[in-house]
């Protein structure tokens, strides 16, 4: 990300607000902080819990064939061999021999690729758009000419390269050509300093028990899904389910990401909300379609703007090792589009792999059809922290009322960590006592906030900044007619209601 100007960069402003108001802040700060680890404070923890609970309820209450599970974080090490994670769950990494920094290859080559096509289009300006590109059209000795030649040769084509369109070319190969052509470190700027890419496994390794040897190696799960696959039969049998059915789980996952960043978007420790849906073979497409619709609608139900969401389908050559078809729901963050959730057709990859490795029968017996099969799996895999970041970015608002600027979070009341505040206009003349009574009546039913200190304006601003939808203010008129003022966060509309109606008002 470019250097932040805290005054104008929207993400930097949100990060500052999150720290100022105890929503999310740097972890281990007294020791100088630990890179890309965050703590969720008194307003962030309930906000995150509210989102997780909305997800859980959406899955397990709305669908009578979906049940919950809370499986272990550290599973048998053989799980990760069978699942393919030990071999395949890696990102290609490239290291600079000059500054020793390490980067994800994808991040390094993206600007190279943009440069390649930009240079090509400038060099080809005398040609018609859509015209085939041939090496001899390009200046002799240029990296573009040599790269075009390599691409055509590799794809066994003579003249099929069209501007902006790659022929059927493996991504690794294209990246290799780009690195050959434009090798320059993005951090120190040194030319030809990037070494050949190598695979870097993202699993977090640890040792279990007092002896440290290869038999004690354990791994923190990189996804919550595997625990669901291992337990699927015991869960289905105990809950008396038959395909199609789903198992939902939320919890921490760990990935030793090469690069982290964009606040809580990419961290090494994060939380997932995953639901694996077990269906009869042949029914996957239908369920994948259904779940895509349901998951899209869920983000809208959180108050996220539809025009900030989009679908991204994974090209076939970029699919994860377990997936047959994969769709992401992406949100338009201040730093660009980023994935919130993947909806994948995992087929029978996982159950077959675990059956083979464990020797245990993981087939399902359909006692009506008298047939045995491995259920196919449609997965919905969402990130809790990323969803919270999307909710925060979407809710962040600034406005100006009567010459006064304010920042507020237009959070859906379901997500707001505090549902209402109760304020006496002043501490004296018995107003604080009336306010405390109302507060006491509400506090066991809702998360509410009571504050009698400081100017009323400042107290309102503080509540706006954590997204509290309503403030109830007790003033001198309350003593005359038992009414209080309700102030709405977004519209600043004020109305008076009887003090006995406050609870019912909030319930509504
Ligand atoms: P990305 O391409 O961004 O690395 P991914 O495709 O590897 O993500 P999945 O394996 O599909 O992600 O994981 C499902 C969800 O888990 C993601 O959509 C995301 O919301 C969340 N997630 C994955 N990695 C991280 C991370 N490092 N930090 C925070 N959330 C993550």
Short mmCIF file of C-alpha atoms and ligand atoms in Angstrom, two decimals:
data_model
loop_
_atom_site.label_atom_id
_atom_site.label_comp_id
_atom_site.label_asym_id
_atom_site.label_seq_id
_atom_site.Cartn_x
_atom_site.Cartn_y
_atom_site.Cartn_z
CA UNK A 1 0.00 0.00 0.00
CA UNK A 2 1.21 3.50 -0.77
CA UNK A 3 2.37 5.67 2.13
CA UNK A 4 -0.63 6.69 4.17
CA UNK A 5 -1.77 10.17 4.62
CA UNK A 6 -3.72 9.78 7.86
CA UNK A 7 -5.91 12.79 7.04
CA UNK A 8 -7.21 11.45 3.75
CA UNK A 9 -6.51 7.73 3.41
CA UNK A 10 -9.80 6.01 4.29
CA UNK A 11 -8.17 2.88 5.70
CA UNK A 12 -5.76 4.91 7.85
CA UNK A 13 -8.71 6.91 9.21
CA UNK A 14 -10.57 3.73 10.07
CA UNK A 15 -7.48 2.22 11.75
CA UNK A 16 -7.11 5.40 13.84
CA UNK A 17 -10.79 5.32 14.84
CA UNK A 18 -10.54 1.63 15.79
CA UNK A 19 -7.62 2.38 18.08
CA UNK A 20 -9.12 5.56 19.54
CA UNK A 21 -12.38 3.85 20.44
CA UNK A 22 -11.09 0.46 21.60
CA UNK A 23 -12.42 -1.51 18.63
CA UNK A 24 -9.26 -3.16 17.20
CA UNK A 25 -5.67 -2.27 17.96
CA UNK A 26 -2.11 -3.54 17.63
CA UNK A 27 -1.33 -6.52 19.85
CA UNK A 28 1.66 -6.64 22.27
CA UNK A 29 2.00 -2.90 21.96
CA UNK A 30 4.04 -2.41 25.16
CA UNK A 31 6.75 -4.54 23.50
CA UNK A 32 6.66 -2.50 20.33
CA UNK A 33 3.88 -4.58 18.80
CA UNK A 34 4.00 -7.88 16.95
CA UNK A 35 3.60 -7.57 13.18
CA UNK A 36 0.06 -8.02 11.89
CA UNK A 37 -1.42 -9.29 15.15
CA UNK A 38 -4.43 -7.47 16.54
CA UNK A 39 -6.49 -7.40 19.71
CA UNK A 40 -10.23 -6.75 19.70
CA UNK A 41 -11.20 -4.36 22.48
CA UNK A 42 -14.37 -3.66 24.48
CA UNK A 43 -16.29 -2.59 21.35
CA UNK A 44 -14.50 -4.76 18.77
CA UNK A 45 -14.89 -8.08 20.58
CA UNK A 46 -18.70 -7.82 20.84
CA UNK A 47 -18.90 -6.55 17.25
CA UNK A 48 -16.96 -9.58 16.03
CA UNK A 49 -19.02 -11.92 18.22
CA UNK A 50 -22.24 -10.40 16.87
CA UNK A 51 -21.16 -11.13 13.28
CA UNK A 52 -20.13 -14.68 14.19
CA UNK A 53 -23.45 -15.23 15.99
CA UNK A 54 -25.44 -13.88 13.03
CA UNK A 55 -23.59 -16.33 10.80
CA UNK A 56 -24.14 -19.22 13.22
CA UNK A 57 -27.85 -18.48 13.55
CA UNK A 58 -28.22 -18.02 9.81
CA UNK A 59 -26.75 -21.48 9.30
CA UNK A 60 -28.09 -23.51 12.20
CA UNK A 61 -31.43 -21.86 13.00
CA UNK A 62 -32.59 -21.15 9.46
CA UNK A 63 -31.76 -24.65 8.19
CA UNK A 64 -32.98 -27.66 10.13
CA UNK A 65 -30.42 -29.85 8.33
CA UNK A 66 -27.35 -27.86 9.41
CA UNK A 67 -25.73 -28.50 12.78
CA UNK A 68 -22.75 -27.00 14.57
CA UNK A 69 -19.38 -28.42 15.54
CA UNK A 70 -16.36 -27.21 17.50
CA UNK A 71 -13.43 -29.41 16.53
CA UNK A 72 -9.82 -29.28 17.76
CA UNK A 73 -7.31 -26.78 16.39
CA UNK A 74 -4.44 -29.29 16.35
CA UNK A 75 -5.45 -32.47 14.55
CA UNK A 76 -3.54 -35.69 13.91
CA UNK A 77 -0.55 -34.79 11.70
CA UNK A 78 -1.65 -37.41 9.15
CA UNK A 79 -4.73 -35.28 8.48
CA UNK A 80 -2.56 -32.69 6.74
CA UNK A 81 -0.70 -35.29 4.74
CA UNK A 82 -3.98 -36.75 3.49
CA UNK A 83 -5.65 -33.39 2.89
CA UNK A 84 -2.74 -32.36 0.66
CA UNK A 85 -1.83 -29.37 2.83
CA UNK A 86 1.69 -30.53 3.66
CA UNK A 87 2.50 -30.91 -0.02
CA UNK A 88 0.30 -28.39 -1.75
CA UNK A 89 -0.61 -25.63 0.68
CA UNK A 90 2.16 -23.31 -0.30
CA UNK A 91 2.69 -20.03 -2.02
CA UNK A 92 5.57 -19.44 -4.38
CA UNK A 93 7.98 -17.08 -2.66
CA UNK A 94 10.74 -14.97 -4.15
CA UNK A 95 13.66 -13.53 -2.22
CA UNK A 96 15.82 -10.53 -3.02
CA UNK A 97 19.52 -11.39 -2.69
CA UNK A 98 20.33 -7.75 -2.06
CA UNK A 99 17.92 -6.71 0.74
CA UNK A 100 16.92 -10.29 1.77
CA UNK A 101 13.22 -9.40 1.80
CA UNK A 102 10.77 -12.10 0.76
CA UNK A 103 7.67 -11.57 -1.37
CA UNK A 104 4.77 -13.54 -2.74
CA UNK A 105 5.52 -14.13 -6.40
CA UNK A 106 2.01 -13.01 -7.37
CA UNK A 107 2.57 -9.61 -5.73
CA UNK A 108 5.91 -9.11 -7.46
CA UNK A 109 4.84 -10.09 -10.96
CA UNK A 110 1.53 -8.21 -11.04
CA UNK A 111 3.19 -4.85 -11.84
CA UNK A 112 5.58 -6.62 -14.25
CA UNK A 113 2.61 -8.02 -16.13
CA UNK A 114 1.00 -4.58 -16.30
CA UNK A 115 4.30 -3.19 -17.61
CA UNK A 116 4.57 -5.89 -20.27
CA UNK A 117 1.13 -5.19 -21.73
CA UNK A 118 1.54 -1.42 -21.45
CA UNK A 119 4.87 -1.51 -23.30
CA UNK A 120 3.45 -3.85 -25.90
CA UNK A 121 0.47 -1.60 -26.55
CA UNK A 122 2.76 1.44 -26.91
CA UNK A 123 5.07 -0.41 -29.27
CA UNK A 124 2.10 -1.67 -31.27
CA UNK A 125 0.35 1.69 -31.50
CA UNK A 126 0.55 1.69 -35.30
CA UNK A 127 -1.35 -1.57 -35.45
CA UNK A 128 -5.09 -2.17 -35.29
CA UNK A 129 -6.51 -3.08 -31.87
CA UNK A 130 -6.90 -6.82 -31.50
CA UNK A 131 -4.10 -7.35 -34.02
CA UNK A 132 -1.92 -10.40 -33.53
CA UNK A 133 1.41 -9.72 -31.87
CA UNK A 134 4.51 -11.26 -33.35
CA UNK A 135 8.02 -10.90 -31.98
CA UNK A 136 9.25 -9.18 -35.14
CA UNK A 137 6.76 -6.34 -34.54
CA UNK A 138 8.72 -5.44 -31.41
CA UNK A 139 12.10 -3.71 -31.09
CA UNK A 140 15.09 -6.00 -31.37
CA UNK A 141 16.73 -6.78 -28.01
CA UNK A 142 13.69 -5.62 -26.00
CA UNK A 143 12.43 -7.80 -23.11
CA UNK A 144 8.98 -7.65 -24.71
CA UNK A 145 10.27 -9.20 -27.93
CA UNK A 146 12.06 -12.00 -26.16
CA UNK A 147 9.10 -12.66 -23.87
CA UNK A 148 6.61 -12.74 -26.73
CA UNK A 149 8.86 -15.20 -28.52
CA UNK A 150 9.04 -17.42 -25.45
CA UNK A 151 5.26 -17.34 -24.92
CA UNK A 152 4.55 -18.26 -28.53
CA UNK A 153 7.16 -20.96 -28.53
CA UNK A 154 5.94 -22.39 -25.24
CA UNK A 155 2.33 -22.44 -26.36
CA UNK A 156 3.49 -23.93 -29.66
CA UNK A 157 1.89 -21.07 -31.51
CA UNK A 158 3.18 -19.07 -34.38
CA UNK A 159 1.15 -15.92 -34.21
CA UNK A 160 -1.78 -16.30 -31.79
CA UNK A 161 -0.83 -13.71 -29.18
CA UNK A 162 -3.42 -10.93 -29.10
CA UNK A 163 -2.98 -7.83 -26.98
CA UNK A 164 -4.02 -8.48 -23.36
CA UNK A 165 -4.89 -12.14 -23.96
CA UNK A 166 -2.59 -14.94 -22.96
CA UNK A 167 -2.83 -18.23 -24.79
CA UNK A 168 -3.32 -21.36 -22.70
CA UNK A 169 -0.18 -20.82 -20.62
CA UNK A 170 0.59 -22.13 -17.17
CA UNK A 171 0.70 -19.34 -14.62
CA UNK A 172 4.06 -20.46 -13.23
CA UNK A 173 5.61 -20.29 -16.68
CA UNK A 174 4.23 -16.81 -17.38
CA UNK A 175 5.54 -15.60 -14.01
CA UNK A 176 8.95 -17.06 -14.76
CA UNK A 177 9.10 -15.15 -18.07
CA UNK A 178 8.03 -11.94 -16.34
CA UNK A 179 10.73 -12.35 -13.70
CA UNK A 180 13.33 -12.94 -16.43
CA UNK A 181 12.20 -9.84 -18.32
CA UNK A 182 11.73 -7.29 -15.52
CA UNK A 183 13.63 -8.64 -12.52
CA UNK A 184 13.71 -5.79 -10.00
CA UNK A 185 13.16 -5.84 -6.22
CA UNK A 186 9.98 -3.94 -5.23
CA UNK A 187 11.55 -3.01 -1.87
CA UNK A 188 15.16 -1.94 -2.54
CA UNK A 189 14.82 -1.35 -6.28
CA UNK A 190 17.93 -3.44 -7.11
CA UNK A 191 17.86 -4.87 -10.65
CA UNK A 192 18.29 -8.61 -11.31
CA UNK A 193 18.37 -9.33 -7.58
CA UNK A 194 15.28 -11.56 -7.31
CA UNK A 195 16.18 -15.23 -6.97
CA UNK A 196 14.23 -18.09 -8.57
CA UNK A 197 10.84 -18.64 -6.87
CA UNK A 198 10.44 -21.55 -4.49
CA UNK A 199 7.44 -22.99 -2.70
CA UNK A 200 6.90 -21.87 0.86
CA UNK A 201 4.53 -23.97 2.98
CA UNK A 202 2.00 -21.91 4.92
CA UNK A 203 1.40 -24.40 7.74
CA UNK A 204 2.27 -23.33 11.29
CA UNK A 205 4.29 -26.08 12.88
CA UNK A 206 4.70 -26.88 16.56
CA UNK A 207 5.72 -29.74 18.85
CA UNK A 208 3.30 -31.56 21.09
CA UNK A 209 4.49 -32.89 24.44
CA UNK A 210 7.88 -32.70 26.12
CA UNK A 211 9.96 -34.50 23.49
CA UNK A 212 10.88 -32.61 20.39
CA UNK A 213 11.30 -35.03 17.52
CA UNK A 214 9.61 -35.80 14.24
CA UNK A 215 6.93 -37.86 16.03
CA UNK A 216 5.88 -34.88 18.10
CA UNK A 217 5.37 -32.49 15.17
CA UNK A 218 1.93 -30.95 15.12
CA UNK A 219 0.27 -28.30 12.97
CA UNK A 220 -2.17 -25.55 13.77
CA UNK A 221 -5.08 -25.94 11.35
CA UNK A 222 -4.92 -23.66 8.30
CA UNK A 223 -8.69 -24.10 7.81
CA UNK A 224 -11.48 -25.28 10.08
CA UNK A 225 -12.89 -27.56 7.37
CA UNK A 226 -10.78 -30.66 8.00
CA UNK A 227 -12.21 -31.26 11.49
CA UNK A 228 -15.65 -31.32 9.89
CA UNK A 229 -14.63 -33.96 7.32
CA UNK A 230 -13.12 -36.23 9.99
CA UNK A 231 -16.23 -36.04 12.17
CA UNK A 232 -18.89 -36.07 9.49
CA UNK A 233 -20.24 -39.54 10.19
CA UNK A 234 -20.49 -39.21 13.97
CA UNK A 235 -22.12 -35.79 13.58
CA UNK A 236 -24.65 -36.98 10.98
CA UNK A 237 -25.52 -40.10 12.95
CA UNK A 238 -25.90 -38.35 16.28
CA UNK A 239 -28.01 -35.56 14.78
CA UNK A 240 -29.97 -38.07 12.63
CA UNK A 241 -29.16 -36.33 9.35
CA UNK A 242 -29.01 -37.67 5.80
CA UNK A 243 -27.56 -35.94 2.74
CA UNK A 244 -28.11 -33.19 1.94
CA UNK A 245 -26.97 -31.83 5.30
CA UNK A 246 -24.44 -29.31 6.55
CA UNK A 247 -21.95 -28.95 9.39
CA UNK A 248 -21.03 -25.44 10.50
CA UNK A 249 -18.01 -24.37 12.51
CA UNK A 250 -16.36 -21.11 13.49
CA UNK A 251 -12.89 -20.84 14.94
CA UNK A 252 -9.29 -19.81 14.63
CA UNK A 253 -7.11 -20.82 11.70
CA UNK A 254 -3.41 -20.14 11.20
CA UNK A 255 -1.37 -19.53 8.07
CA UNK A 256 2.23 -18.46 7.95
CA UNK A 257 1.47 -15.91 5.22
CA UNK A 258 4.49 -14.54 3.36
CA UNK A 259 3.04 -11.07 3.32
CA UNK A 260 0.38 -9.77 5.65
CA UNK A 261 -1.28 -6.41 5.78
CA UNK A 262 -4.15 -4.06 5.10
CA UNK A 263 -5.03 -4.00 8.79
CA UNK A 264 -7.05 -7.12 9.73
CA UNK A 265 -7.51 -8.20 6.09
CA UNK A 266 -4.57 -10.62 6.02
CA UNK A 267 -3.06 -11.84 9.27
CA UNK A 268 -1.36 -15.09 10.27
CA UNK A 269 -3.92 -15.87 12.97
CA UNK A 270 -7.54 -15.33 11.94
CA UNK A 271 -11.03 -16.71 12.31
CA UNK A 272 -13.09 -18.62 9.81
CA UNK A 273 -16.79 -19.37 9.55
CA UNK A 274 -17.11 -22.50 7.48
CA UNK A 275 -20.05 -24.66 6.53
CA UNK A 276 -19.52 -27.89 4.63
CA UNK A 277 -22.61 -29.18 2.85
CA UNK A 278 -22.70 -32.93 2.13
CA UNK A 279 -24.74 -33.87 -0.93
CA UNK A 280 -25.39 -36.85 -3.19
CA UNK A 281 -22.95 -37.11 -6.10
CA UNK A 282 -24.47 -35.39 -9.10
CA UNK A 283 -26.28 -32.75 -7.02
CA UNK A 284 -23.29 -30.48 -6.50
CA UNK A 285 -24.03 -27.89 -9.20
CA UNK A 286 -27.54 -27.31 -7.94
CA UNK A 287 -26.37 -26.81 -4.34
CA UNK A 288 -23.42 -24.66 -5.33
CA UNK A 289 -25.86 -22.32 -7.09
CA UNK A 290 -28.17 -22.23 -4.04
CA UNK A 291 -25.37 -21.54 -1.62
CA UNK A 292 -23.91 -18.80 -3.79
CA UNK A 293 -27.24 -16.98 -3.64
CA UNK A 294 -27.71 -17.53 0.10
CA UNK A 295 -24.22 -16.35 0.98
CA UNK A 296 -24.48 -13.23 -1.20
CA UNK A 297 -27.76 -12.36 0.51
CA UNK A 298 -26.17 -12.80 3.94
CA UNK A 299 -23.68 -9.99 3.27
CA UNK A 300 -26.56 -7.76 2.21
CA UNK A 301 -28.35 -8.63 5.47
CA UNK A 302 -25.35 -7.20 7.35
CA UNK A 303 -26.02 -3.86 5.68
CA UNK A 304 -23.17 -4.11 3.15
CA UNK A 305 -23.87 -2.15 -0.05
CA UNK A 306 -24.58 -4.42 -3.03
CA UNK A 307 -22.50 -2.24 -5.37
CA UNK A 308 -19.43 -2.93 -3.23
CA UNK A 309 -19.77 -6.69 -3.69
CA UNK A 310 -18.87 -8.78 -6.72
CA UNK A 311 -18.24 -12.35 -7.79
CA UNK A 312 -14.89 -13.69 -8.87
CA UNK A 313 -14.69 -17.12 -10.45
CA UNK A 314 -11.33 -18.87 -10.08
CA UNK A 315 -9.87 -19.72 -13.47
CA UNK A 316 -9.44 -23.49 -13.82
CA UNK A 317 -5.61 -23.27 -13.78
CA UNK A 318 -5.64 -21.39 -10.46
CA UNK A 319 -7.93 -23.70 -8.49
CA UNK A 320 -6.78 -24.90 -5.06
CA UNK A 321 -5.68 -28.54 -5.01
CA UNK A 322 -9.02 -29.76 -3.61
CA UNK A 323 -11.43 -27.69 -5.70
CA UNK A 324 -13.34 -28.46 -8.89
CA UNK A 325 -15.07 -25.09 -9.13
CA UNK A 326 -14.57 -22.03 -6.97
CA UNK A 327 -16.28 -18.67 -6.57
CA UNK A 328 -15.28 -15.82 -4.29
CA UNK A 329 -17.44 -13.04 -2.93
CA UNK A 330 -15.30 -9.91 -2.98
CA UNK A 331 -15.75 -6.53 -1.30
CA UNK A 332 -14.42 -3.23 -2.59
CA UNK A 333 -12.07 -2.21 0.26
CA UNK A 334 -10.26 1.16 0.21
CA UNK A 335 -7.21 -0.77 -1.06
CA UNK A 336 -9.14 -2.57 -3.84
CA UNK A 337 -11.26 -5.70 -4.25
CA UNK A 338 -10.55 -8.41 -1.69
CA UNK A 339 -12.00 -11.85 -1.00
CA UNK A 340 -14.49 -12.26 1.86
CA UNK A 341 -15.61 -15.80 1.24
CA UNK A 342 -14.98 -18.74 -1.04
CA UNK A 343 -17.78 -21.04 -2.20
CA UNK A 344 -16.23 -24.20 -3.52
CA UNK A 345 -17.15 -27.51 -5.05
CA UNK A 346 -14.71 -29.83 -3.23
CA UNK A 347 -16.23 -32.93 -4.79
CA UNK A 348 -15.31 -36.13 -2.94
CA UNK A 349 -11.63 -35.18 -2.74
CA UNK A 350 -11.44 -34.87 1.05
CA UNK A 351 -13.48 -37.89 2.11
CA UNK A 352 -11.71 -40.18 -0.36
CA UNK A 353 -8.29 -38.86 0.71
CA UNK A 354 -9.04 -39.42 4.42
CA UNK A 355 -10.50 -42.85 3.75
CA UNK A 356 -7.40 -43.89 1.87
CA UNK A 357 -4.99 -42.53 4.47
CA UNK A 358 -6.87 -43.74 7.56
CA UNK A 359 -8.18 -47.03 6.21
CA UNK A 360 -11.62 -46.14 7.67
CA UNK A 361 -14.75 -46.35 5.60
CA UNK A 362 -16.01 -42.83 4.99
CA UNK A 363 -18.77 -43.75 2.57
CA UNK A 364 -22.41 -43.04 3.26
CA UNK A 365 -24.98 -45.79 3.04
CA UNK A 366 -28.28 -44.67 1.60
CA UNK A 367 -30.68 -47.20 3.14
CA UNK A 368 -33.56 -46.27 0.87
CA UNK A 369 -31.71 -46.56 -2.42
CA UNK A 370 -29.49 -49.31 -0.97
CA UNK A 371 -26.37 -47.65 -2.32
CA UNK A 372 -23.08 -46.55 -0.89
CA UNK A 373 -21.21 -43.41 -1.93
CA UNK A 374 -18.83 -40.70 -0.81
CA UNK A 375 -20.92 -37.55 -0.36
CA UNK A 376 -19.75 -34.60 -2.43
CA UNK A 377 -19.06 -31.39 -0.60
CA UNK A 378 -20.05 -27.81 -1.28
CA UNK A 379 -18.10 -25.53 1.02
CA UNK A 380 -18.87 -21.99 2.10
CA UNK A 381 -15.72 -20.61 3.72
CA UNK A 382 -15.82 -17.08 5.10
CA UNK A 383 -13.35 -14.98 7.06
CA UNK A 384 -14.74 -13.40 10.22
CA UNK A 385 -12.08 -10.69 10.52
CA UNK A 386 -12.41 -9.77 6.86
CA UNK A 387 -16.17 -9.60 7.15
CA UNK A 388 -15.78 -7.29 10.14
CA UNK A 389 -13.35 -5.12 8.15
CA UNK A 390 -15.85 -4.92 5.28
CA UNK A 391 -18.64 -4.03 7.72
CA UNK A 392 -16.46 -1.31 9.28
CA UNK A 393 -15.34 0.15 5.92
CA UNK A 394 -18.93 0.12 4.71
CA UNK A 395 -20.24 1.80 7.89
CA UNK A 396 -17.57 4.51 8.19
CA UNK A 397 -19.19 7.91 7.52
CA UNK A 398 -18.28 11.52 7.97
CA UNK A 399 -20.70 14.42 7.89
CA UNK A 400 -21.11 17.99 8.96
CA UNK A 401 -24.07 19.29 10.98
CA UNK A 402 -24.44 22.98 11.78
CA UNK A 403 -20.76 23.54 11.03
CA UNK A 404 -19.63 20.66 13.22
CA UNK A 405 -17.83 17.68 11.70
CA UNK A 406 -18.47 14.21 12.98
CA UNK A 407 -17.45 10.63 12.25
CA UNK A 408 -19.92 7.83 12.78
CA UNK A 409 -20.28 4.14 12.09
CA UNK A 410 -23.63 3.46 10.43
CA UNK A 411 -23.66 -0.09 11.76
CA UNK A 412 -26.70 -2.30 11.50
CA UNK A 413 -28.15 -2.41 15.06
CA UNK A 414 -27.67 -6.22 14.99
CA UNK A 415 -23.91 -5.65 14.76
CA UNK A 416 -23.51 -2.53 16.91
CA UNK A 417 -21.60 -3.40 20.11
CA UNK A 418 -23.68 -0.96 22.17
CA UNK A 419 -27.36 -0.72 21.30
CA UNK A 420 -28.15 2.48 23.17
CA UNK A 421 -26.73 5.07 25.54
CA UNK A 422 -28.51 6.72 28.44
CA UNK A 423 -27.41 10.25 29.33
CA UNK A 424 -28.63 12.74 31.90
CA UNK A 425 -28.30 16.21 30.34
CA UNK A 426 -26.59 17.34 33.55
CA UNK A 427 -25.53 15.48 36.68
CA UNK A 428 -27.47 17.62 39.12
CA UNK A 429 -31.14 18.29 39.99
CA UNK A 430 -32.05 14.59 40.10
CA UNK A 431 -31.53 13.96 36.37
CA UNK A 432 -28.65 11.50 36.93
CA UNK A 433 -30.88 9.42 39.24
CA UNK A 434 -33.69 9.16 36.67
CA UNK A 435 -31.16 8.21 33.97
CA UNK A 436 -29.56 5.57 36.20
CA UNK A 437 -32.99 4.01 36.81
CA UNK A 438 -33.66 3.72 33.06
CA UNK A 439 -30.17 2.36 32.51
CA UNK A 440 -30.65 -0.28 35.22
CA UNK A 441 -33.87 -1.38 33.62
CA UNK A 442 -32.15 -1.86 30.22
CA UNK A 443 -28.75 -3.26 31.08
CA UNK A 444 -29.70 -6.88 31.70
CA UNK A 445 -31.59 -7.02 28.41
CA UNK A 446 -29.25 -5.05 26.06
CA UNK A 447 -25.65 -3.91 25.94
CA UNK A 448 -26.20 -0.25 26.91
CA UNK A 449 -23.93 2.53 28.06
CA UNK A 450 -24.41 5.12 30.80
CA UNK A 451 -22.41 8.32 31.01
CA UNK A 452 -23.04 11.46 33.01
CA UNK A 453 -19.68 13.23 32.50
CA UNK A 454 -18.82 16.04 30.10
CA UNK A 455 -20.72 17.93 27.47
CA UNK A 456 -23.69 16.18 25.91
CA UNK A 457 -22.27 16.87 22.42
CA UNK A 458 -19.05 15.05 23.21
CA UNK A 459 -20.95 12.14 24.72
CA UNK A 460 -23.02 11.84 21.51
CA UNK A 461 -19.87 11.94 19.32
CA UNK A 462 -18.30 9.09 21.28
CA UNK A 463 -21.38 6.94 20.75
CA UNK A 464 -21.50 7.86 17.03
CA UNK A 465 -17.93 6.66 16.66
CA UNK A 466 -18.69 3.17 17.95
CA UNK A 467 -21.93 3.00 15.98
CA UNK A 468 -24.48 3.17 18.83
CA UNK A 469 -27.85 3.50 17.05
CA UNK A 470 -29.77 5.39 19.79
CA UNK A 471 -29.11 7.79 22.66
CA UNK A 472 -31.76 8.47 25.31
CA UNK A 473 -31.36 11.81 27.04
CA UNK A 474 -32.99 12.78 30.30
CA UNK A 475 -33.50 16.55 30.67
CA UNK A 476 -35.54 19.02 32.72
CA UNK A 477 -38.70 18.29 30.75
CA UNK A 478 -38.43 14.66 31.91
CA UNK A 479 -39.16 15.90 35.44
CA UNK A 480 -42.34 17.61 34.22
CA UNK A 481 -43.84 15.03 31.89
CA UNK A 482 -41.80 11.79 32.23
CA UNK A 483 -40.64 11.95 28.59
CA UNK A 484 -37.08 11.46 27.33
CA UNK A 485 -35.41 12.36 24.04
CA UNK A 486 -34.42 9.65 21.58
CA UNK A 487 -31.63 10.69 19.23
CA UNK A 488 -31.01 8.65 16.07
CA UNK A 489 -27.38 8.16 15.12
CA UNK A 490 -27.63 8.42 11.32
CA UNK A 491 -30.32 11.06 10.81
CA UNK A 492 -29.82 12.92 14.10
CA UNK A 493 -33.60 12.97 14.27
CA UNK A 494 -34.87 13.58 17.81
CA UNK A 495 -38.25 12.66 19.25
CA UNK A 496 -39.72 12.39 22.72
CA UNK A 497 -41.15 9.21 24.18
CA UNK A 498 -42.45 8.28 27.62
CA UNK A 499 -39.66 6.94 29.84
CA UNK A 500 -41.59 3.71 30.43
CA UNK A 501 -41.53 3.05 26.68
CA UNK A 502 -37.74 3.08 26.34
CA UNK A 503 -37.32 -0.68 26.61
CA UNK A 504 -40.10 -1.46 24.15
CA UNK A 505 -38.68 1.17 21.80
CA UNK A 506 -35.31 -0.60 21.77
CA UNK A 507 -36.92 -4.02 21.37
CA UNK A 508 -38.59 -2.74 18.22
P1 LIG B 1 -6.51 -15.35 -0.12
O1 LIG B 1 -6.58 -15.65 -1.62
O2 LIG B 1 -6.94 -13.98 0.23
O3 LIG B 1 -5.22 -15.77 0.50
P2 LIG B 1 -7.74 -17.88 0.24
O4 LIG B 1 -8.40 -18.06 -1.09
O5 LIG B 1 -6.48 -18.57 0.52
O6 LIG B 1 -7.59 -16.30 0.55
P3 LIG B 1 -9.56 -19.58 1.62
O7 LIG B 1 -8.57 -20.65 1.79
O8 LIG B 1 -10.66 -19.79 0.64
O9 LIG B 1 -8.81 -18.19 1.35
O10 LIG B 1 -10.14 -19.23 3.06
C1 LIG B 1 -11.48 -18.82 3.26
C2 LIG B 1 -11.57 -17.45 3.88
O11 LIG B 1 -10.73 -17.33 5.02
C3 LIG B 1 -11.12 -16.32 2.97
O12 LIG B 1 -12.16 -15.96 2.09
C4 LIG B 1 -10.82 -15.23 3.96
O13 LIG B 1 -11.99 -14.53 4.32
C5 LIG B 1 -10.31 -15.99 5.17
N1 LIG B 1 -8.83 -15.93 5.18
C6 LIG B 1 -7.95 -16.71 4.53
N2 LIG B 1 -6.69 -16.36 4.79
C7 LIG B 1 -6.76 -15.32 5.66
C8 LIG B 1 -5.78 -14.51 6.33
N3 LIG B 1 -4.49 -14.72 6.18
N4 LIG B 1 -6.22 -13.51 7.14
C9 LIG B 1 -7.54 -13.29 7.32
N5 LIG B 1 -8.50 -14.02 6.72
C10 LIG B 1 -8.13 -15.02 5.91
#
